[in-house]
Tab-separated table of C-alpha atoms and ligand atoms in Angstrom:
chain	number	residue	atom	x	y	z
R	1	UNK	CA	104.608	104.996	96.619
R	2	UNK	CA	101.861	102.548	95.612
R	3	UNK	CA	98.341	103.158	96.502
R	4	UNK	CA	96.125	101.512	98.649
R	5	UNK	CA	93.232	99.653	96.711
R	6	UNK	CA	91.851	97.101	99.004
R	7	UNK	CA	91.164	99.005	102.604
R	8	UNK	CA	91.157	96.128	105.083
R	9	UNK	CA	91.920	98.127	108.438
R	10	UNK	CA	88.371	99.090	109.655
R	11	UNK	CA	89.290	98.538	113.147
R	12	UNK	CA	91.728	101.162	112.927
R	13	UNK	CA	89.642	103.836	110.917
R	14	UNK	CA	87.204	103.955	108.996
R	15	UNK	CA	86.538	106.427	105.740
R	16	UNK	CA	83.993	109.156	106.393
R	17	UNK	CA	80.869	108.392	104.871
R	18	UNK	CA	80.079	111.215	102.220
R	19	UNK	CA	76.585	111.344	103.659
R	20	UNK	CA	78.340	112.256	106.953
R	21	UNK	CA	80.746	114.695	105.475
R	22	UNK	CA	77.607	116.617	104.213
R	23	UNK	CA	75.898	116.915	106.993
R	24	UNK	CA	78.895	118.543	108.914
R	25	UNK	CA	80.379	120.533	106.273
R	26	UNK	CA	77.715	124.010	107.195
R	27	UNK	CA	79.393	123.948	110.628
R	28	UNK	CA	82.582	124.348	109.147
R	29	UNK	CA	81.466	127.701	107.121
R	30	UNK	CA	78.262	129.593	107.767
R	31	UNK	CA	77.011	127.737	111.246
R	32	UNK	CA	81.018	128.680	112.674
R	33	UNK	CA	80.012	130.099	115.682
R	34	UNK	CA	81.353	129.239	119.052
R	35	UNK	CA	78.123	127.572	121.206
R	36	UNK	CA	78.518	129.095	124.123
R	37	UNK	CA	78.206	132.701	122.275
R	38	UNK	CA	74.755	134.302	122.998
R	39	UNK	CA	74.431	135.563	119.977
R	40	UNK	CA	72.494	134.281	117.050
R	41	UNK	CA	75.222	132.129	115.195
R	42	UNK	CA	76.459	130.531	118.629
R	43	UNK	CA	72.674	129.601	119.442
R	44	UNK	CA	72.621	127.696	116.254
R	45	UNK	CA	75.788	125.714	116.550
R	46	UNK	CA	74.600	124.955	120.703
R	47	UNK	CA	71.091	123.558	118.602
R	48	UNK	CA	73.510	121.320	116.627
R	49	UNK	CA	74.809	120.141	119.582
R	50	UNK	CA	71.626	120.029	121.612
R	51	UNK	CA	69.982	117.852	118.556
R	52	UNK	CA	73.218	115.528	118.132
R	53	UNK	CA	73.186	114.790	122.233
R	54	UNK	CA	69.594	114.165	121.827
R	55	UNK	CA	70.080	111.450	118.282
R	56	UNK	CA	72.684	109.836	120.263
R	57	UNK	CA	70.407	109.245	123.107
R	58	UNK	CA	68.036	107.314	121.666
R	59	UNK	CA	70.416	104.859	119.813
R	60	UNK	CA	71.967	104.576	123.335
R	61	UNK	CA	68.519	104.470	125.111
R	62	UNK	CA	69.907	107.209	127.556
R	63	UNK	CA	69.367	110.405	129.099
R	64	UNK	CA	71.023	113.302	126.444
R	65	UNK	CA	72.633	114.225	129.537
R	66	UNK	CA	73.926	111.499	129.735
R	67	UNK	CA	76.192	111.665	127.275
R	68	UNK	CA	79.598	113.792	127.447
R	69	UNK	CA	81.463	114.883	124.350
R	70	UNK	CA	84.897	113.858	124.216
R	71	UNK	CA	88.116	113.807	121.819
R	72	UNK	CA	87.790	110.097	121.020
R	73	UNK	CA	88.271	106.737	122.686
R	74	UNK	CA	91.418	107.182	124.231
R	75	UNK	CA	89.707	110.281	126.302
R	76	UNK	CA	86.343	108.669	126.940
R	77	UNK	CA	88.469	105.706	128.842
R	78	UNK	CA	90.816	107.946	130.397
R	79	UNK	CA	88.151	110.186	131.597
R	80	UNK	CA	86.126	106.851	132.798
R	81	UNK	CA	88.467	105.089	134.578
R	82	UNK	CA	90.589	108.151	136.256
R	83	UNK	CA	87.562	109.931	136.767
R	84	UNK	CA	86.200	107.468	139.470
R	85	UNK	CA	89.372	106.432	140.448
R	86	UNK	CA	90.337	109.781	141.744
R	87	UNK	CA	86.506	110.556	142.887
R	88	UNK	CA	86.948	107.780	145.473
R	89	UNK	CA	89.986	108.382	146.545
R	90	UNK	CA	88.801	112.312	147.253
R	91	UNK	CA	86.462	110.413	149.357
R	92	UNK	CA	88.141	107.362	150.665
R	93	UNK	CA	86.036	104.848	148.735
R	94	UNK	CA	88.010	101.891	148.009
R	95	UNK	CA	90.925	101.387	145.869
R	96	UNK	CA	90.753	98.639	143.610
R	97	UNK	CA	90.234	98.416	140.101
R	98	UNK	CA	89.319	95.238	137.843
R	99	UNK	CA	89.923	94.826	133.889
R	100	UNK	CA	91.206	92.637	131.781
R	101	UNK	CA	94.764	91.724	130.169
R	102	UNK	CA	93.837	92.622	127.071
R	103	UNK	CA	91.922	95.717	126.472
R	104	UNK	CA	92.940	98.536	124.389
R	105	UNK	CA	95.826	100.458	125.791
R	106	UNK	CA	93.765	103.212	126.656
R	107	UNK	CA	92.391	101.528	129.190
R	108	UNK	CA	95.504	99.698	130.095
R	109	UNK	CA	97.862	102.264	130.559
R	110	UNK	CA	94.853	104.365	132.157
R	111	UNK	CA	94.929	101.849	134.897
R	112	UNK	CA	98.720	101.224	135.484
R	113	UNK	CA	98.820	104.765	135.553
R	114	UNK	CA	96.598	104.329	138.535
R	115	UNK	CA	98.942	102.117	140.571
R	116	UNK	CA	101.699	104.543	140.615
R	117	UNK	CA	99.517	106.470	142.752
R	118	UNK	CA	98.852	103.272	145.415
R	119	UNK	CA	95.499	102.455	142.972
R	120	UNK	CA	95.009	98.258	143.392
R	121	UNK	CA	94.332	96.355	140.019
R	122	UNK	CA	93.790	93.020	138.948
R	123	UNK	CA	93.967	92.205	134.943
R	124	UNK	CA	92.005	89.380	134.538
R	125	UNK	CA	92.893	87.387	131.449
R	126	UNK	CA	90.266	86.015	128.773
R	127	UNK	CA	89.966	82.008	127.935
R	128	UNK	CA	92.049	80.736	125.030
R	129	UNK	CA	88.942	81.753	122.985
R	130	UNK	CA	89.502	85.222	123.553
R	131	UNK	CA	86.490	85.474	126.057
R	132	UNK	CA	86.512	86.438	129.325
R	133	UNK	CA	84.672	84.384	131.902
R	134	UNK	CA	82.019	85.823	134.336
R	135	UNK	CA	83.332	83.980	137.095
R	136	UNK	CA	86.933	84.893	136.834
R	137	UNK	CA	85.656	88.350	137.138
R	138	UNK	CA	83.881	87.581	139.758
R	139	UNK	CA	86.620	85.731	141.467
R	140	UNK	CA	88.400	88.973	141.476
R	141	UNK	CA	85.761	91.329	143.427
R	142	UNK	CA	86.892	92.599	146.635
R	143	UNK	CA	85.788	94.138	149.553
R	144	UNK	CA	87.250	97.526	148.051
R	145	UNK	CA	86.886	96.910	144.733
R	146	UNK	CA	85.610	100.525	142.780
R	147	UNK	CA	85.474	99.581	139.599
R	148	UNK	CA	85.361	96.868	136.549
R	149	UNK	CA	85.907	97.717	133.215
R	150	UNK	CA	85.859	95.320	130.574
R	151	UNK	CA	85.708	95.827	126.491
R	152	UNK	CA	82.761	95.102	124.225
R	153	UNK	CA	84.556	93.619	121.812
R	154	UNK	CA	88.115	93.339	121.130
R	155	UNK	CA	89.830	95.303	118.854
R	156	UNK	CA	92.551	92.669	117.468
R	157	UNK	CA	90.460	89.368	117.442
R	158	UNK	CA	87.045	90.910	117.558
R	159	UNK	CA	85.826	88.655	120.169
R	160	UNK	CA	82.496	89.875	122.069
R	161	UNK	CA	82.623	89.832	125.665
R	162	UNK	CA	79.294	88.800	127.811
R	163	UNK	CA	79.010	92.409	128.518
R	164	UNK	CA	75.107	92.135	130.322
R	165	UNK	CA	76.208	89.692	132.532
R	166	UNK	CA	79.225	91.813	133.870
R	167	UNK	CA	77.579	94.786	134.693
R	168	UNK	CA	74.734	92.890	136.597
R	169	UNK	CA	77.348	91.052	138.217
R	170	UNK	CA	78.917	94.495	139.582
R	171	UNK	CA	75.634	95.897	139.940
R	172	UNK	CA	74.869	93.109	142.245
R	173	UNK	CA	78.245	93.788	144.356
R	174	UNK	CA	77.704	97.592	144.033
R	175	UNK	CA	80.524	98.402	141.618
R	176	UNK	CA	80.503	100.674	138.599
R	177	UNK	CA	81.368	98.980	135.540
R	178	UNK	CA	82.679	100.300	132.668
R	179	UNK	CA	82.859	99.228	129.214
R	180	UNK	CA	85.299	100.113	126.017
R	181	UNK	CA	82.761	100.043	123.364
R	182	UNK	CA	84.750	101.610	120.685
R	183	UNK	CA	84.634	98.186	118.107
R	184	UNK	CA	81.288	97.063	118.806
R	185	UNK	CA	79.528	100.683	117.852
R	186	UNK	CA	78.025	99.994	114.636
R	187	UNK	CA	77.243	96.344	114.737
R	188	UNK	CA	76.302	95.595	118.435
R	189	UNK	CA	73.327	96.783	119.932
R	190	UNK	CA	74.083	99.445	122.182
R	191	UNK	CA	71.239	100.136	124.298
R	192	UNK	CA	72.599	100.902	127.705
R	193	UNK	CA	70.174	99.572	130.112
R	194	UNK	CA	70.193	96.078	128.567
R	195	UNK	CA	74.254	96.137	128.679
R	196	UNK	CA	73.713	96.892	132.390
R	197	UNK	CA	76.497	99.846	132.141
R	198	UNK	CA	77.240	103.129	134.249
R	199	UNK	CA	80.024	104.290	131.608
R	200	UNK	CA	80.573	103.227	127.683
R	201	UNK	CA	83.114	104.535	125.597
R	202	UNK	CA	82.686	105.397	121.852
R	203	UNK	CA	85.036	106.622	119.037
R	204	UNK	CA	83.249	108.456	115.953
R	205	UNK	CA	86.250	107.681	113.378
R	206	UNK	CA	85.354	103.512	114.084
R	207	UNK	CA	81.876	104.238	112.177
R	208	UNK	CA	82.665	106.626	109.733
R	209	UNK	CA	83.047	109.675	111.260
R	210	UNK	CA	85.867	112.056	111.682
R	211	UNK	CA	88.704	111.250	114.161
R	212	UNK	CA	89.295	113.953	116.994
R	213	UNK	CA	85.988	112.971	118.409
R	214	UNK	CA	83.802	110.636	120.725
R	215	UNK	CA	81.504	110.449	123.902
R	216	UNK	CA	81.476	108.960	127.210
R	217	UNK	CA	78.612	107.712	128.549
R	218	UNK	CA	78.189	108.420	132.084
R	219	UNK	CA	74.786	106.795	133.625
R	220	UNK	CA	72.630	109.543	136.028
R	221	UNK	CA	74.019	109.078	139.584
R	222	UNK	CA	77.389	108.548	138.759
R	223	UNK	CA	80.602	109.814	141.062
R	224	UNK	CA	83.276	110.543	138.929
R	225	UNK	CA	86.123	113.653	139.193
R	226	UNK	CA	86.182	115.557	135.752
R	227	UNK	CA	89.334	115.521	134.111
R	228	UNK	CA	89.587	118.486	132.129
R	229	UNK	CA	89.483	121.494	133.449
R	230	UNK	CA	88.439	125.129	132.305
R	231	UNK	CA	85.111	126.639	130.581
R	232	UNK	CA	81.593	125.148	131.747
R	233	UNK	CA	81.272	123.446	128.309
R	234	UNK	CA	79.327	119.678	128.655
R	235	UNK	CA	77.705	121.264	131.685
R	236	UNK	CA	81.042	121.780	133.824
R	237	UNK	CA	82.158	118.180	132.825
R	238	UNK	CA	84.653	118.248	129.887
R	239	UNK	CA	85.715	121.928	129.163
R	240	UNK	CA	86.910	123.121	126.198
R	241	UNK	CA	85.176	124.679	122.899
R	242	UNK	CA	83.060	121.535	121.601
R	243	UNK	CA	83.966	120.018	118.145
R	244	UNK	CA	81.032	121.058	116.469
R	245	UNK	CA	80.835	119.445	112.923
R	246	UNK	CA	82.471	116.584	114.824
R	247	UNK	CA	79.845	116.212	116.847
R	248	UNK	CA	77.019	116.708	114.217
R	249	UNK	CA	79.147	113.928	111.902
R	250	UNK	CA	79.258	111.646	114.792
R	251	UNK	CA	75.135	111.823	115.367
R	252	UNK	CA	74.868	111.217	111.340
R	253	UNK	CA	77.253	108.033	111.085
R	254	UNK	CA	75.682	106.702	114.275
R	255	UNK	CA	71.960	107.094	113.215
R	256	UNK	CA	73.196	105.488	109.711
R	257	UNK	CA	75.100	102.666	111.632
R	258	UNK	CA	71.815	101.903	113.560
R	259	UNK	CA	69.405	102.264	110.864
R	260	UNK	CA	71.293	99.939	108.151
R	261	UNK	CA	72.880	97.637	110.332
R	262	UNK	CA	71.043	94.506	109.641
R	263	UNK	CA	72.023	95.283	105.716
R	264	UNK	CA	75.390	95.927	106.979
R	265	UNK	CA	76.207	93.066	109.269
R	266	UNK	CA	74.919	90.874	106.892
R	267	UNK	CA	76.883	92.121	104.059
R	268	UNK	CA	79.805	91.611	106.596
R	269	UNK	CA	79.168	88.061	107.635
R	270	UNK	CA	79.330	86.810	104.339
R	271	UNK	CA	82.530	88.528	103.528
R	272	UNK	CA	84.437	87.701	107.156
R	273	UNK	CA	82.899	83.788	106.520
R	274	UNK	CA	84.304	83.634	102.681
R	275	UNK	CA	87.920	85.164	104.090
R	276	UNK	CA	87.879	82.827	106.877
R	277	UNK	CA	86.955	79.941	104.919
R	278	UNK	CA	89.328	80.547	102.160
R	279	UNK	CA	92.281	81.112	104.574
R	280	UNK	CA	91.886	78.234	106.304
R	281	UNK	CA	90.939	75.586	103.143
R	282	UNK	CA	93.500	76.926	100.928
R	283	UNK	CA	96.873	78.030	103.141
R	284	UNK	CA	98.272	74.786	105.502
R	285	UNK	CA	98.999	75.381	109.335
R	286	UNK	CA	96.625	78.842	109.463
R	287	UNK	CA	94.677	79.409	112.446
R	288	UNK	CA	91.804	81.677	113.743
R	289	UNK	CA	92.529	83.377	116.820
R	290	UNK	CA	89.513	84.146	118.785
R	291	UNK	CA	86.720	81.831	118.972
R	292	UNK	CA	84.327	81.990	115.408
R	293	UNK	CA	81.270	82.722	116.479
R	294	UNK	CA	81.417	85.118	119.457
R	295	UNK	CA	83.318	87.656	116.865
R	296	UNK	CA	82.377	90.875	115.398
R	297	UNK	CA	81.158	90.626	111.788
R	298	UNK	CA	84.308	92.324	110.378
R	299	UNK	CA	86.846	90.608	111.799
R	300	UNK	CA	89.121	88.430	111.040
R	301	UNK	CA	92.574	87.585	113.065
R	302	UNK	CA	94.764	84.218	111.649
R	303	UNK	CA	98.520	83.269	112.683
R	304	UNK	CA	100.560	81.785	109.518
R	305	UNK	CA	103.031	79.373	111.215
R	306	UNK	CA	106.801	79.664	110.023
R	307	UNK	CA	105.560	83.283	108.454
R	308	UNK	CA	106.653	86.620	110.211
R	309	UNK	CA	103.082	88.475	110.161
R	310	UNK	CA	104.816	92.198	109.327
R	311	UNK	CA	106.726	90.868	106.277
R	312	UNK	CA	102.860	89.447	105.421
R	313	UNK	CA	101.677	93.032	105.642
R	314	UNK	CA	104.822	94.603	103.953
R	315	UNK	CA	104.016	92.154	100.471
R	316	UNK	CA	100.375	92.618	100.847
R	317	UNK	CA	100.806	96.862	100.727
R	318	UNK	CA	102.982	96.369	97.806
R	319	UNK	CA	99.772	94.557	96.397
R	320	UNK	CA	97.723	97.330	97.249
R	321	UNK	CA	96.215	95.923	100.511
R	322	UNK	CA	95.939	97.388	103.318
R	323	UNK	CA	96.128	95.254	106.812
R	324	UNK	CA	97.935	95.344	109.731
R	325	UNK	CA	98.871	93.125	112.571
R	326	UNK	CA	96.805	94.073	115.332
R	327	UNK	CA	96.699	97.190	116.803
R	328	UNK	CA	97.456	100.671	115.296
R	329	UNK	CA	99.457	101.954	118.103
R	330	UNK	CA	101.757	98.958	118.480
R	331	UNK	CA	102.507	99.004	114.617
R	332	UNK	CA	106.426	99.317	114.390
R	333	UNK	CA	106.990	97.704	117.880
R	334	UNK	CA	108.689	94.612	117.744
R	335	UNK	CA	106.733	93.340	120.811
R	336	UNK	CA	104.151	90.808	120.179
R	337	UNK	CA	100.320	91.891	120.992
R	338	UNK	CA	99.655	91.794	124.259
R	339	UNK	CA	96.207	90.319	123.316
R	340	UNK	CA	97.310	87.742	121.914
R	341	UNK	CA	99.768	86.468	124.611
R	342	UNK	CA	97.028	87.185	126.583
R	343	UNK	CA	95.074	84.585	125.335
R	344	UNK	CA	98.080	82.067	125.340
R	345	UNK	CA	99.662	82.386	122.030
R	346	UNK	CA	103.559	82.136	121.827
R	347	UNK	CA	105.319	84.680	120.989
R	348	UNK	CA	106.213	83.039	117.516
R	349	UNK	CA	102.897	82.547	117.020
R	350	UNK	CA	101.958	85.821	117.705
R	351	UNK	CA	104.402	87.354	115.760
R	352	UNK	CA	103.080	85.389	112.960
R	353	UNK	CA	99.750	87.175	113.016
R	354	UNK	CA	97.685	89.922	110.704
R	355	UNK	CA	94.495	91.005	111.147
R	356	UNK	CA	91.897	91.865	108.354
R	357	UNK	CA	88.972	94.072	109.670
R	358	UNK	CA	86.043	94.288	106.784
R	359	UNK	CA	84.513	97.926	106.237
R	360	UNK	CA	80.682	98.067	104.316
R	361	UNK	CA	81.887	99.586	101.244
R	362	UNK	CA	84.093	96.097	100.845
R	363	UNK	CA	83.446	93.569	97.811
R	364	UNK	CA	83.775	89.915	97.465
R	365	UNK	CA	85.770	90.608	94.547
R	366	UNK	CA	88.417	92.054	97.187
R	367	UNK	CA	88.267	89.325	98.761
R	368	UNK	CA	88.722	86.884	96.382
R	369	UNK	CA	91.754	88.932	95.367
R	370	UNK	CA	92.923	89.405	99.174
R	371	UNK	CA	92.458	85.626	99.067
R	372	UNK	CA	95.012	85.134	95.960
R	373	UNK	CA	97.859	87.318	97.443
R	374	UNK	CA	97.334	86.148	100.842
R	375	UNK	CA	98.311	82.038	99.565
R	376	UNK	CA	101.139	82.934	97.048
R	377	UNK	CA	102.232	85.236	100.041
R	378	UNK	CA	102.295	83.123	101.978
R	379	UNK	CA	103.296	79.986	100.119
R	380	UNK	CA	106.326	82.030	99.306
R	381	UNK	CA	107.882	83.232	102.180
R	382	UNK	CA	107.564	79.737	103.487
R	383	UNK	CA	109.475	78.425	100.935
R	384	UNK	CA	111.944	80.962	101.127
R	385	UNK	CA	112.706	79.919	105.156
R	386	UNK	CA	112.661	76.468	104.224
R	387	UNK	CA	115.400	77.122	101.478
R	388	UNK	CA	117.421	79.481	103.637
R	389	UNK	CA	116.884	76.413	106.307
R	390	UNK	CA	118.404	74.052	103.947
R	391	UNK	CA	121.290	76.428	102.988
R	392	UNK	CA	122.277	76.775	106.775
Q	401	PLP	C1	90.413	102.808	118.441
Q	401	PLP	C2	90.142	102.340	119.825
Q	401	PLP	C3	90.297	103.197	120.928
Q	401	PLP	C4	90.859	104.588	120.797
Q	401	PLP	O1	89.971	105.480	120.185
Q	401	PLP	P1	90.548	106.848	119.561
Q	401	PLP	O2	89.343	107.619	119.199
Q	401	PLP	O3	91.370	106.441	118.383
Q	401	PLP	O4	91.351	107.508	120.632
Q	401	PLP	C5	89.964	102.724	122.175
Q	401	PLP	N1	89.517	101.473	122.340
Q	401	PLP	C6	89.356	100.619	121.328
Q	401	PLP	C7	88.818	99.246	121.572
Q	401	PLP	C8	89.666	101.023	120.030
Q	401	PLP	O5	89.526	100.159	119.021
């Protein structure tokens, strides 16, 4: 097995920072103790807590009660969306449920989970540019609509959605709005009163922290049935023991995020701009999906026409580089991304897709080397097809 040299998967997980890993390591040894024990070591590890709630708070520009601890993504959007689903049904609030066609399938599957059970959605789909459009969500609302939820950013083509806009829009109809803000933690501000949301979801292993952990935010006020059942950890909201060095590592990477992100995101930029530019000046018939501005820093999504995107990724591990064609969970599915169907691509085309996600400890010596495999790649295979072609 060859090893992985160039890491270009950042939207699928990122390494933990060793700053991180320090800071979480005591909770792991000495500072073991269970927080809801009385006793002197459980105090201390409820303190960790109590500080890391209150660190996350201010990056969020919340309440620390706000905030509920969680497993990761996948349970923060579970919890949000089921939890006021099931709230209003227990008291006969409406039934209808807004998001989009191409948000993560945590949120997806969340909601067609719903409509077994007589739940109402709409999936509203995004413009060819990968953005969705204010009005089409608003087109949508009706009289018994309970809820929108709509991503930050997307996690295959990075594109940012007008997230302020949204919520006042619900807001102004009286409907909670949710948003999936698992790729944009990092590099988009996240202050939660100028977003305009009641919930946001956030994954700790996106922004170098550990995997296994995350946080809902839940704004003061709002109905929701709690989904996991048990001890009165997360005052009676999410039982179960709390990840403790998860929790303190997730705190550290965020208030690292926050505090160098302009260093960051412009170290980013430059990268995503000199991979985008190469790509498209040097390989014939590439194209950007997602529009190239509205995108997060580290992304960057491109369809090789004639080239089947997974034999891309095969020849670019044997290089040492790590990519992958959209998202994790749908890796070894033959089924094109739903995303980008969703914003019109044909299946060919879609097949014919890999997506590069840029990390801060990235050089522009990888890419420049990315760059070089990527057009002999590339260049290859195409020839290859045209030869078999001719041989038919
Ligand atoms: C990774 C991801 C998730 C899932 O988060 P996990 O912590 O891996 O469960 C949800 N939504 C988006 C947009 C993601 O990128």
């Amino acid at each position: 097995m060859n090893r992985t040299e160039i890491y270009l998967d950042h939207a699928a997980t990122t390494p933990v920072d060793p700053r991180v890993l320090e800071a979480m390591l005591p909770y792991f040894t000495e500072q073991f103790g269970n927080p809801s024990s009385i006793y002197a070591a459980g105090r201390q590890a409820r303190a960790a807590i109590d500080q890391a709630r209150a660190r996350i708070a201010r990056i969020l520009h919340c309440q620390p009660r706000e905030i509920v601890f969680t497993s990761g993504g996948t349970e923060s959007d579970n919890l949000a969306i089921k939890g006021v689903a099931w709230w209003h049904r227990l008291n006969g609030r409406g039934n209808h449920i807004i998001t989009t066609a191409f948000e993560h399938h945590a949120v997806l599957h969340s909601v067609q989970y719903l409509e077994k059970f007589g739940f109402e959605a709409t999936y509203v789909r995004p413009g060819p540019d990968g953005i969705v459009r204010v009005e089409d969500i608003e087109a949508a609302i009706r009289p018994d609509t309970i809820l929108i939820s709509v991503m930050y950013a997307n996690n295959e083509i990075g594109t940012i959605q007008p997230i302020a806009e949204i919520g006042k829009l619900a807001h102004r109809y009286g409907i909670l709005f949710h948003t999936d803000a698992v790729q944009a933690a990092g590099t988009l501000p996240l202050d939660v009163e100028r977003l305009h949301v009641d919930l946001l979801s956030l994954s700790a292993h996106k922004f170098y922290a550990p995997k296994g952990v995350g946080l809902l935010y839940v704004r003061q006020g709002t109905k929701l049935l709690w989904q996991q059942n048990g001890g009165s950890q997360e005052s009676n909201r999410r039982a179960g023991t709390e990840n403790v060095p998860g929790i303190v590592g997730m705190a550290t990477a965020l208030e690292l995020a926050y505090a160098e992100r302009e260093e960051r995101n412009a170290h980013l930029l430059a990268l995503r701009d000199r991979l985008i530019d190469g790509i498209l000046q040097r390989i014939p018939d590439a194209r950007l999906n997602g529009d190239r501005e509205q995108r997060l820093p580290n992304n960057v999504n491109v369809s090789f026409e004639g080239v089947d995107g997974e034999t891309i990724l095969l020849n670019l591990d044997m290089h040492g580089i790590a990519a992958s064609s959209g998202s994790a969970c749908t890796t070894g599915s033959t089924e094109p991304s739903h995303v980008l169907l969703a914003i019109g691509l044909t299946p060919e085309q879609a097949r014919s897709s890999i997506r590069l996600t840029l990390g801060k400890d990235n050089t522009e010596q990888e890419i420049d080397r990315t760059l070089n495999v990527l057009e002999e790649t590339v260049t290859r295979l195409r020839r290859l097809a045209s030869a078999q072609a001719r041989a038919r």
